[in-house]
Short mmCIF file of C-alpha atoms in Angstrom, two decimals:
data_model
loop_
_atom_site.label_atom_id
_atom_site.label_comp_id
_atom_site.label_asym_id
_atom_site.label_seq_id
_atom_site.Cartn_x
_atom_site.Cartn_y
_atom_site.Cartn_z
CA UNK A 1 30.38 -17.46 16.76
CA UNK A 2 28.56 -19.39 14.02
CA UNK A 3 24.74 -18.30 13.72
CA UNK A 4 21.57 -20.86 13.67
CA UNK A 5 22.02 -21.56 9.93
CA UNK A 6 25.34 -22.66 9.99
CA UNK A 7 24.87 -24.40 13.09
CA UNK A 8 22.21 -26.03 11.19
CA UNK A 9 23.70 -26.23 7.49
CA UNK A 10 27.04 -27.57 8.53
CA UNK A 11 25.46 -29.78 11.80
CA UNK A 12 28.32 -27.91 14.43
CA UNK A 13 27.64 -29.81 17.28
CA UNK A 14 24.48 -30.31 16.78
CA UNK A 15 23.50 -33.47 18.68
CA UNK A 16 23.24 -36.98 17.58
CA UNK A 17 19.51 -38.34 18.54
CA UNK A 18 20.12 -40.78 21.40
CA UNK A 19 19.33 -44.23 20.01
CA UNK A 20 17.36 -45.52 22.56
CA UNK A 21 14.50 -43.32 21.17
CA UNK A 22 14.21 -45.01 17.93
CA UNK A 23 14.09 -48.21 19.36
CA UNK A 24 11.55 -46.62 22.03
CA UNK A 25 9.17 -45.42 19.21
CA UNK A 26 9.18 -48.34 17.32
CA UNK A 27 8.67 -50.78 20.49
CA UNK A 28 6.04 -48.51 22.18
CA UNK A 29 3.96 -48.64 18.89
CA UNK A 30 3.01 -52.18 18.34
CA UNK A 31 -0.32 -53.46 19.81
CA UNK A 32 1.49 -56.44 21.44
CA UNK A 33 4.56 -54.88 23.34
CA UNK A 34 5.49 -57.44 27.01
CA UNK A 35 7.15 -56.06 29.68
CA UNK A 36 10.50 -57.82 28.66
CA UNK A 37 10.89 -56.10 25.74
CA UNK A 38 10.75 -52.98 27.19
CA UNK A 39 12.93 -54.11 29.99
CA UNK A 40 15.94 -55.43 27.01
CA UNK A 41 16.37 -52.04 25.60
CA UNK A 42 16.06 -50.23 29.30
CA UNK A 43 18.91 -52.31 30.39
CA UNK A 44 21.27 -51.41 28.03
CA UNK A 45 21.85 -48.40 30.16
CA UNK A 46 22.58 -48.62 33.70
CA UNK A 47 20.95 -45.07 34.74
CA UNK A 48 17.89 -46.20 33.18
CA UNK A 49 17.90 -49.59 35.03
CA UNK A 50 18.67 -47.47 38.38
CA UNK A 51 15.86 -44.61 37.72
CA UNK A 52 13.34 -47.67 36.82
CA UNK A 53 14.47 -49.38 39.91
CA UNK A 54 14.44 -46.43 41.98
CA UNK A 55 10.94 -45.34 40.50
CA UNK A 56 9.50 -48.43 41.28
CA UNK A 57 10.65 -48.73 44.92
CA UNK A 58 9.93 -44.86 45.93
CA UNK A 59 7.04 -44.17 48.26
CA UNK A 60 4.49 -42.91 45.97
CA UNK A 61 3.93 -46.92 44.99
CA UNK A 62 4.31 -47.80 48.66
CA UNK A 63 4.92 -51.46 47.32
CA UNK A 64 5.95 -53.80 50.53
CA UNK A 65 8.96 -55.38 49.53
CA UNK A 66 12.04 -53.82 47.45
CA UNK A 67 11.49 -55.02 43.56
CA UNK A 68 15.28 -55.49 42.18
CA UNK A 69 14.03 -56.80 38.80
CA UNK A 70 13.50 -54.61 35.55
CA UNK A 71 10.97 -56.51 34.16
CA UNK A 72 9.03 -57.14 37.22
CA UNK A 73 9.27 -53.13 37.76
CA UNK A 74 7.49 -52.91 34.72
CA UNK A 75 5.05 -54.81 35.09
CA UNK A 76 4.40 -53.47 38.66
CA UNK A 77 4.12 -49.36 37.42
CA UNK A 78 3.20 -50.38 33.98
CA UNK A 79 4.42 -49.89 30.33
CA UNK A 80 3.06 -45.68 29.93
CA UNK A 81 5.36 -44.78 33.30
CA UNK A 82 8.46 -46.51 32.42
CA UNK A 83 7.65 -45.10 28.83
CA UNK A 84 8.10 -41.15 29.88
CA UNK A 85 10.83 -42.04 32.39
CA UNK A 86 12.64 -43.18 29.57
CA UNK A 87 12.15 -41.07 26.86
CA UNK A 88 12.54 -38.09 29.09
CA UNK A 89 15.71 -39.25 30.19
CA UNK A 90 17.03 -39.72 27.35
CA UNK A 91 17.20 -36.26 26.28
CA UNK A 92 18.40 -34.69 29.47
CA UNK A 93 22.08 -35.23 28.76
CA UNK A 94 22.48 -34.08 25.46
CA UNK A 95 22.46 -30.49 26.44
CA UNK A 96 24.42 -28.54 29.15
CA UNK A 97 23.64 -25.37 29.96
CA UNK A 98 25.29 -22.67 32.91
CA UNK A 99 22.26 -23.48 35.23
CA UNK A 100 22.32 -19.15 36.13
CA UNK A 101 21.45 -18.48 32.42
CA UNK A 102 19.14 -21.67 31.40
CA UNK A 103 17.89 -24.12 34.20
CA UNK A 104 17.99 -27.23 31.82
CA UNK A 105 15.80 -29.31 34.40
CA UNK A 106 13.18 -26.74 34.82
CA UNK A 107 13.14 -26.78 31.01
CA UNK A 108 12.59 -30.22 30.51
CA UNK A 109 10.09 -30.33 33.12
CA UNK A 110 7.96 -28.24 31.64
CA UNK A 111 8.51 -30.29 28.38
CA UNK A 112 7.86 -33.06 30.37
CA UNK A 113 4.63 -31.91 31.59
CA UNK A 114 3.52 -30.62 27.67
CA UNK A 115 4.15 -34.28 26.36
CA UNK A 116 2.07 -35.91 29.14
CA UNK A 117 -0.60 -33.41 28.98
CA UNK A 118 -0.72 -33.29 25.39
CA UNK A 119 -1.27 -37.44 25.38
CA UNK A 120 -4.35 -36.93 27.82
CA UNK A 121 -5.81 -34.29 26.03
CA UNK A 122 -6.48 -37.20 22.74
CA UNK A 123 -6.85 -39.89 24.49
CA UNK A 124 -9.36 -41.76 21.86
CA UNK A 125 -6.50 -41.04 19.52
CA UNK A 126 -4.64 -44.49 18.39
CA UNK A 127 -1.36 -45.55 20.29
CA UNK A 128 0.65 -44.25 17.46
CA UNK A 129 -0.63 -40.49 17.48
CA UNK A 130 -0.48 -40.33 21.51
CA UNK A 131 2.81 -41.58 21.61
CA UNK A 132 3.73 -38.78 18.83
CA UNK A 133 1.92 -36.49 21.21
CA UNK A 134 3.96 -37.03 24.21
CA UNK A 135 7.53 -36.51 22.08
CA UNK A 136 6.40 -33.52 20.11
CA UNK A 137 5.54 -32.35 23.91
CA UNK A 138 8.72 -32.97 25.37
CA UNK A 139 10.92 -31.60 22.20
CA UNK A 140 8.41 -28.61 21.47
CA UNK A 141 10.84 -25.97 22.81
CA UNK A 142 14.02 -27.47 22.62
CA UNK A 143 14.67 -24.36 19.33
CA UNK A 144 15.26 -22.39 22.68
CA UNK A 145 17.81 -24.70 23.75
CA UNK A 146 19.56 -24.37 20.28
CA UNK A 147 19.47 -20.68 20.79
CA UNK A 148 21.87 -21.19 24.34
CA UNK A 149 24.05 -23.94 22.54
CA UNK A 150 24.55 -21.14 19.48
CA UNK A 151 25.10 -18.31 21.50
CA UNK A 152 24.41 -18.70 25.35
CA UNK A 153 25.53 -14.88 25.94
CA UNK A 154 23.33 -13.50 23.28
CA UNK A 155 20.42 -15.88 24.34
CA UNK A 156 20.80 -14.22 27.80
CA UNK A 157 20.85 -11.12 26.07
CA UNK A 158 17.45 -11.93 24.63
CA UNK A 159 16.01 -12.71 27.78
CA UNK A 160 17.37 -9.47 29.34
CA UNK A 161 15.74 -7.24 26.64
CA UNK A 162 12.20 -7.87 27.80
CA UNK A 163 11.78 -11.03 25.81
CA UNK A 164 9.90 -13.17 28.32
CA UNK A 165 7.24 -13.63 26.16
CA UNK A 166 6.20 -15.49 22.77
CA UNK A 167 7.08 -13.01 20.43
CA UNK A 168 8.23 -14.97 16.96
CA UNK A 169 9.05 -12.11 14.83
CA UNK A 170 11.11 -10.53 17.50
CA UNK A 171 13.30 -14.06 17.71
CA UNK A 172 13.92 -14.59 13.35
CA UNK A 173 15.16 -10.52 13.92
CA UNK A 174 16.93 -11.83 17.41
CA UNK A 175 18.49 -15.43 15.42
CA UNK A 176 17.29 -15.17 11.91
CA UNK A 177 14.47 -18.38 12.53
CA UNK A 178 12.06 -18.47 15.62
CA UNK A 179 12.28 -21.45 17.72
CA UNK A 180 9.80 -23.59 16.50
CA UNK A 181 11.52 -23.03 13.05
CA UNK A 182 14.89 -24.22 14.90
CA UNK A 183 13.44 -26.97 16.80
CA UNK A 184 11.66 -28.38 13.77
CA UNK A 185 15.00 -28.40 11.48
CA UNK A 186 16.25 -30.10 14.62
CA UNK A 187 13.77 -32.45 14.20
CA UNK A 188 14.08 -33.36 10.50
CA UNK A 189 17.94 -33.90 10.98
CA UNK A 190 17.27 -36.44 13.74
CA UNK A 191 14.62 -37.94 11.24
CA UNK A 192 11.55 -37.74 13.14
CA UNK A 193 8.51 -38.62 11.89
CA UNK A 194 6.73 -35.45 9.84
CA UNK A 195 3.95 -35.35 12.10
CA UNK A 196 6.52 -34.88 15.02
CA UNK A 197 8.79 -32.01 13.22
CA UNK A 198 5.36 -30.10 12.02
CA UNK A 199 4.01 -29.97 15.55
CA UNK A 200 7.02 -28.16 16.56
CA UNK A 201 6.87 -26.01 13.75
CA UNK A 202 3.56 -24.94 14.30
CA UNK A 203 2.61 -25.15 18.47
CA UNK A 204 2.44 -21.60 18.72
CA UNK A 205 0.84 -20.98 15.72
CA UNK A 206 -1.89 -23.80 14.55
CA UNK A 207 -4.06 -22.08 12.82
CA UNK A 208 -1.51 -21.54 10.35
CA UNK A 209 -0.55 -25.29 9.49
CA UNK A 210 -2.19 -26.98 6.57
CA UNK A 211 -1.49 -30.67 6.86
CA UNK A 212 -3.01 -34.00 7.80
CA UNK A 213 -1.51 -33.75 11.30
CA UNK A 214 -3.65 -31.32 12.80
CA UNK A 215 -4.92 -32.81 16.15
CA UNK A 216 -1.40 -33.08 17.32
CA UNK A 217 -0.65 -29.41 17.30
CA UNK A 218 -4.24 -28.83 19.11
CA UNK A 219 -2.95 -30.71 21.67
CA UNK A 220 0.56 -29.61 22.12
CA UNK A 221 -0.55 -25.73 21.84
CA UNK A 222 -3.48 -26.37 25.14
CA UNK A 223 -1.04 -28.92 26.80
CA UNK A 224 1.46 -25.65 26.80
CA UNK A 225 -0.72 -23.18 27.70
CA UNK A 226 -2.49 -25.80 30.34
CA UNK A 227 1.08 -26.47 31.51
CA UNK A 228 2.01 -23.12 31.87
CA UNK A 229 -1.44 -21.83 33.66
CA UNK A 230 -0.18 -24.67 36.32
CA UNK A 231 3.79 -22.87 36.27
CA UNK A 232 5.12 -26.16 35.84
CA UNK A 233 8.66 -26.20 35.13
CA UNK A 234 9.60 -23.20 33.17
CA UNK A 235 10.53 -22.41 29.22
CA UNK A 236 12.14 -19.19 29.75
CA UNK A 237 8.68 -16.79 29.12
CA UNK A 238 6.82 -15.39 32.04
CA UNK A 239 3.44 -14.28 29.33
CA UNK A 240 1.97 -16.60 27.22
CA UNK A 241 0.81 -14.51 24.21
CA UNK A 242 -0.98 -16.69 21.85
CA UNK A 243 -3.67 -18.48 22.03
CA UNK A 244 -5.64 -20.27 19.43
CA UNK A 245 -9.47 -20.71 19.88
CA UNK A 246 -9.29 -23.23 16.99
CA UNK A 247 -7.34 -25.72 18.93
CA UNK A 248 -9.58 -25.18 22.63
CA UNK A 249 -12.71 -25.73 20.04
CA UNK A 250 -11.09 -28.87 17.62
CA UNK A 251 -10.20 -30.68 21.04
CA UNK A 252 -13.79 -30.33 22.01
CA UNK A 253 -13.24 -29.27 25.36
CA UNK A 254 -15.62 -29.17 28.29
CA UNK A 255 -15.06 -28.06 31.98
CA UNK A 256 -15.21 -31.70 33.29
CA UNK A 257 -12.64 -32.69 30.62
CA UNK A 258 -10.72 -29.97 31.49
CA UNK A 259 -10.95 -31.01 35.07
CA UNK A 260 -10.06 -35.04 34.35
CA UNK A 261 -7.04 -33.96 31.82
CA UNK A 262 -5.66 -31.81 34.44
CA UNK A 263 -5.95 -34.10 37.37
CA UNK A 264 -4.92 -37.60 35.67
CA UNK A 265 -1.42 -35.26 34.05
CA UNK A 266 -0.57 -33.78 37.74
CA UNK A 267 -1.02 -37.47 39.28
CA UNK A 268 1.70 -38.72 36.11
CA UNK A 269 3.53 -35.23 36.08
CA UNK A 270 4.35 -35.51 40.17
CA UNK A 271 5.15 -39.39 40.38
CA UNK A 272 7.78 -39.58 38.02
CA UNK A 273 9.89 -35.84 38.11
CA UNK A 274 11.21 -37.01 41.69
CA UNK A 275 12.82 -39.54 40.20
CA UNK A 276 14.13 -37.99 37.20
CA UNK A 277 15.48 -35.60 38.49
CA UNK A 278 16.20 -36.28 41.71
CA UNK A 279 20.06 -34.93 41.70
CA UNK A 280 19.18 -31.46 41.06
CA UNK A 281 17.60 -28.27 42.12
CA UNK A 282 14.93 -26.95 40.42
CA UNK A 283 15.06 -23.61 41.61
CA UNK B 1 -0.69 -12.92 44.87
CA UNK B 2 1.40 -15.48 46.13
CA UNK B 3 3.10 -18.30 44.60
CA UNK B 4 -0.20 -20.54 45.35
CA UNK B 5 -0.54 -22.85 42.65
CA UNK B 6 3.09 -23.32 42.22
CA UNK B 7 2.99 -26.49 43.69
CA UNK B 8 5.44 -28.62 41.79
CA UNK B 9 7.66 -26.17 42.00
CA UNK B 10 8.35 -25.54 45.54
CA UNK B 11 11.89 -23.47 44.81
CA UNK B 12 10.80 -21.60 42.01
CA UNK B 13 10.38 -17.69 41.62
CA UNK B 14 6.79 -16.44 42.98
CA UNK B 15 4.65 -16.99 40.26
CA UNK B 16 0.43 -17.56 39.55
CA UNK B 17 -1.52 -18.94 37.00
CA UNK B 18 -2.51 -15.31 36.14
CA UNK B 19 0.29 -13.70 35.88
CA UNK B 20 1.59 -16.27 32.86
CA UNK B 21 -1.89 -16.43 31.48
CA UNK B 22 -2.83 -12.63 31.56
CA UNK B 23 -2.32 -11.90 28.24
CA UNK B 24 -4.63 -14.10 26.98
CA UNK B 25 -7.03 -14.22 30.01
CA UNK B 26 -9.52 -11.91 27.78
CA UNK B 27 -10.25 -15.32 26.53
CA UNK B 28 -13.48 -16.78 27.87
CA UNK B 29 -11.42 -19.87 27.25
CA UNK B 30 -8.89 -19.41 29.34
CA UNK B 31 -11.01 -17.51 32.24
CA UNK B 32 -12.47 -21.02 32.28
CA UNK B 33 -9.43 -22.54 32.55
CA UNK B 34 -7.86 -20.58 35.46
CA UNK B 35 -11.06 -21.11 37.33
CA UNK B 36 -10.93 -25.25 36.86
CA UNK B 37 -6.80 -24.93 37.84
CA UNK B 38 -7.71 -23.02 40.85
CA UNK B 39 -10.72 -25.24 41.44
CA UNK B 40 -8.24 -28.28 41.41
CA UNK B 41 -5.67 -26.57 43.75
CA UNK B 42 -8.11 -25.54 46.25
CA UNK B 43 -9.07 -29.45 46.15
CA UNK B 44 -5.69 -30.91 46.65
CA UNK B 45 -4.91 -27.96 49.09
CA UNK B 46 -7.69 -29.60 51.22
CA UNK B 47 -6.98 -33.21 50.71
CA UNK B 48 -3.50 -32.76 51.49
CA UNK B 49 -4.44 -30.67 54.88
CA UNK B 50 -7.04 -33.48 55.80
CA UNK B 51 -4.05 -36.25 55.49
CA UNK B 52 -1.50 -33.92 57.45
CA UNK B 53 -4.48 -33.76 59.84
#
């Protein structure tokens, strides 16, 4: 069984980044972006065409007539929905997992929730660092998921020893890097941005990271300690063990923007997981 | 405690806000914060009760 540096070093199976993420990034980021643009690169896939449809047309909208157009959809639900639906989606078939051991959906939920949480939490950022936000969000765990594609007996192994909770050094003795480690060389080989790869690096440990991109690991580390204090989804830790005042403080956070992060990310969170992943359990 | 703020997860193991958050609730911070997601639950709780009603 080949360990996480040569899984790493010589890329075994390590998974291409799905295309459509590039082209997401790059689209998302400009000032000017029109519905049919977004709808082009959506409809070169036909699950993404039938989630957007079936997103669209689901009771939460309660629109009175059945929309059968991409574009229109788009417009109707607008460009930041469609915009998580994809980019969530487009992840959650890279992996597979044995469900007993690692509930892949539960896992990306909780990603989910981290990237949409992290975006509300800077909301006066620009376009371009929100956007960041919500991917560093959704990939900020996936070293975990690297762990179960190495090794998914010894990763259940882990988990059996008592390790349900964010303990770093006890993972680099467990797998020789801890998962943000992982997840961040994961990052680099699917060339995302540096901002990106250093907020996975760092989400459990910000006080520690020296560069420019600071207000994106504030955000990630509250949006996953927010996200767990609501138990959404699940990571594979029952204690959350760090927490860095430095972030709460940087973000400037009061009680009623507490309150208005929380409630505007369960009202995104709970409209679009239905739909996503609406063929499996979650249990 | 029961699985009351679990809400999006309606299938998942019992599980709080507390219990995940408990080793770090010596933070004022976070005391703050379990307060607020409570606070919000409660709220929904009764909006969602009024609707059934």
């Amino acid at each position: 069984m080949a360990d996480v540096h040569e899984y790493i070093n010589k890329g075994i199976e390590l998974p291409a980044a799905p295309t459509i993420i590039t082209q997401l990034t790059s689209l998302l980021n400009k000032e000017d972006i029109g519905s049919h643009e977004l709808a082009e690169v959506a409809q070169t896939d036909q699950a993404f065409t039938a989630k957007i449809l079936k997103l669209v047309n689901s009771p939460f909208y309660g629109f009175s007539r059945e929309v059968y157009s991409v574009e229109e959809a788009i417009t109707m639900i607008g460009l930041e929905a469609v915009h998580h639906l994809l980019l969530t989606m487009s992840f959650l078939n890279i992996f597979k997992t044995d469900k007993n051991i690692f509930n892949i959906n539960e896992f990306w939920l909780h990603s989910l929730s981290v990237g949409i949480i992290a975006k509300e939490l800077i909301k006066n950022e620009t376009k371009e660092i929100k956007n960041a936000a919500y991917l560093s969000g959704i990939l900020h765990d996936v070293g975990r998921l690297i762990y179960y594609q190495v090794d998914p007996k010894k990763y259940a192994a882990f988990y059996d020893h008592g390790a349900s909770v964010i303990d770093l050094e006890k993972e680099t003795k467990w797998f020789q890097l801890n998962h943000q480690q992982i997840g961040s060389l994961l990052g680099e080989k699917w060339n995302f941005p540096n901002n990106i790869v250093s907020t996975i690096k760092f989400h459990h440990s910000p006080d520690e990271y020296k560069g420019n991109d600071i207000i994106l690991v504030h955000a990630v580390h509250i949006g996953d300690i927010i996200s767990h204090g609501l138990n959404i989804g699940n990571s594979g830790i029952t204690y959350v063990t760090k927490f860095s005042k430095i972030s709460w403080n940087a973000l400037q956070l009061t009680d009623t923007m507490i309150k208005n992060v929380i409630k505007s990310s369960i009202y995104k969170i709970e409209h679009i997981k239905e739909v996503i992943f609406d063929n499996s359990d979650h249990s | 405690m029961t699985n009351k703020y679990d809400y999006l997860n309606q299938d998942s193991k019992p599980n709080t806000v507390s219990k995940k958050l408990s080793m770090i609730i010596h933070h004022e911070e976070i005391q703050r914060l379990s307060i607020i997601i409570q606070e919000i639950m409660e709220e929904k709780s009764s909006q969602d009760n009024t609707i059934k009603g």
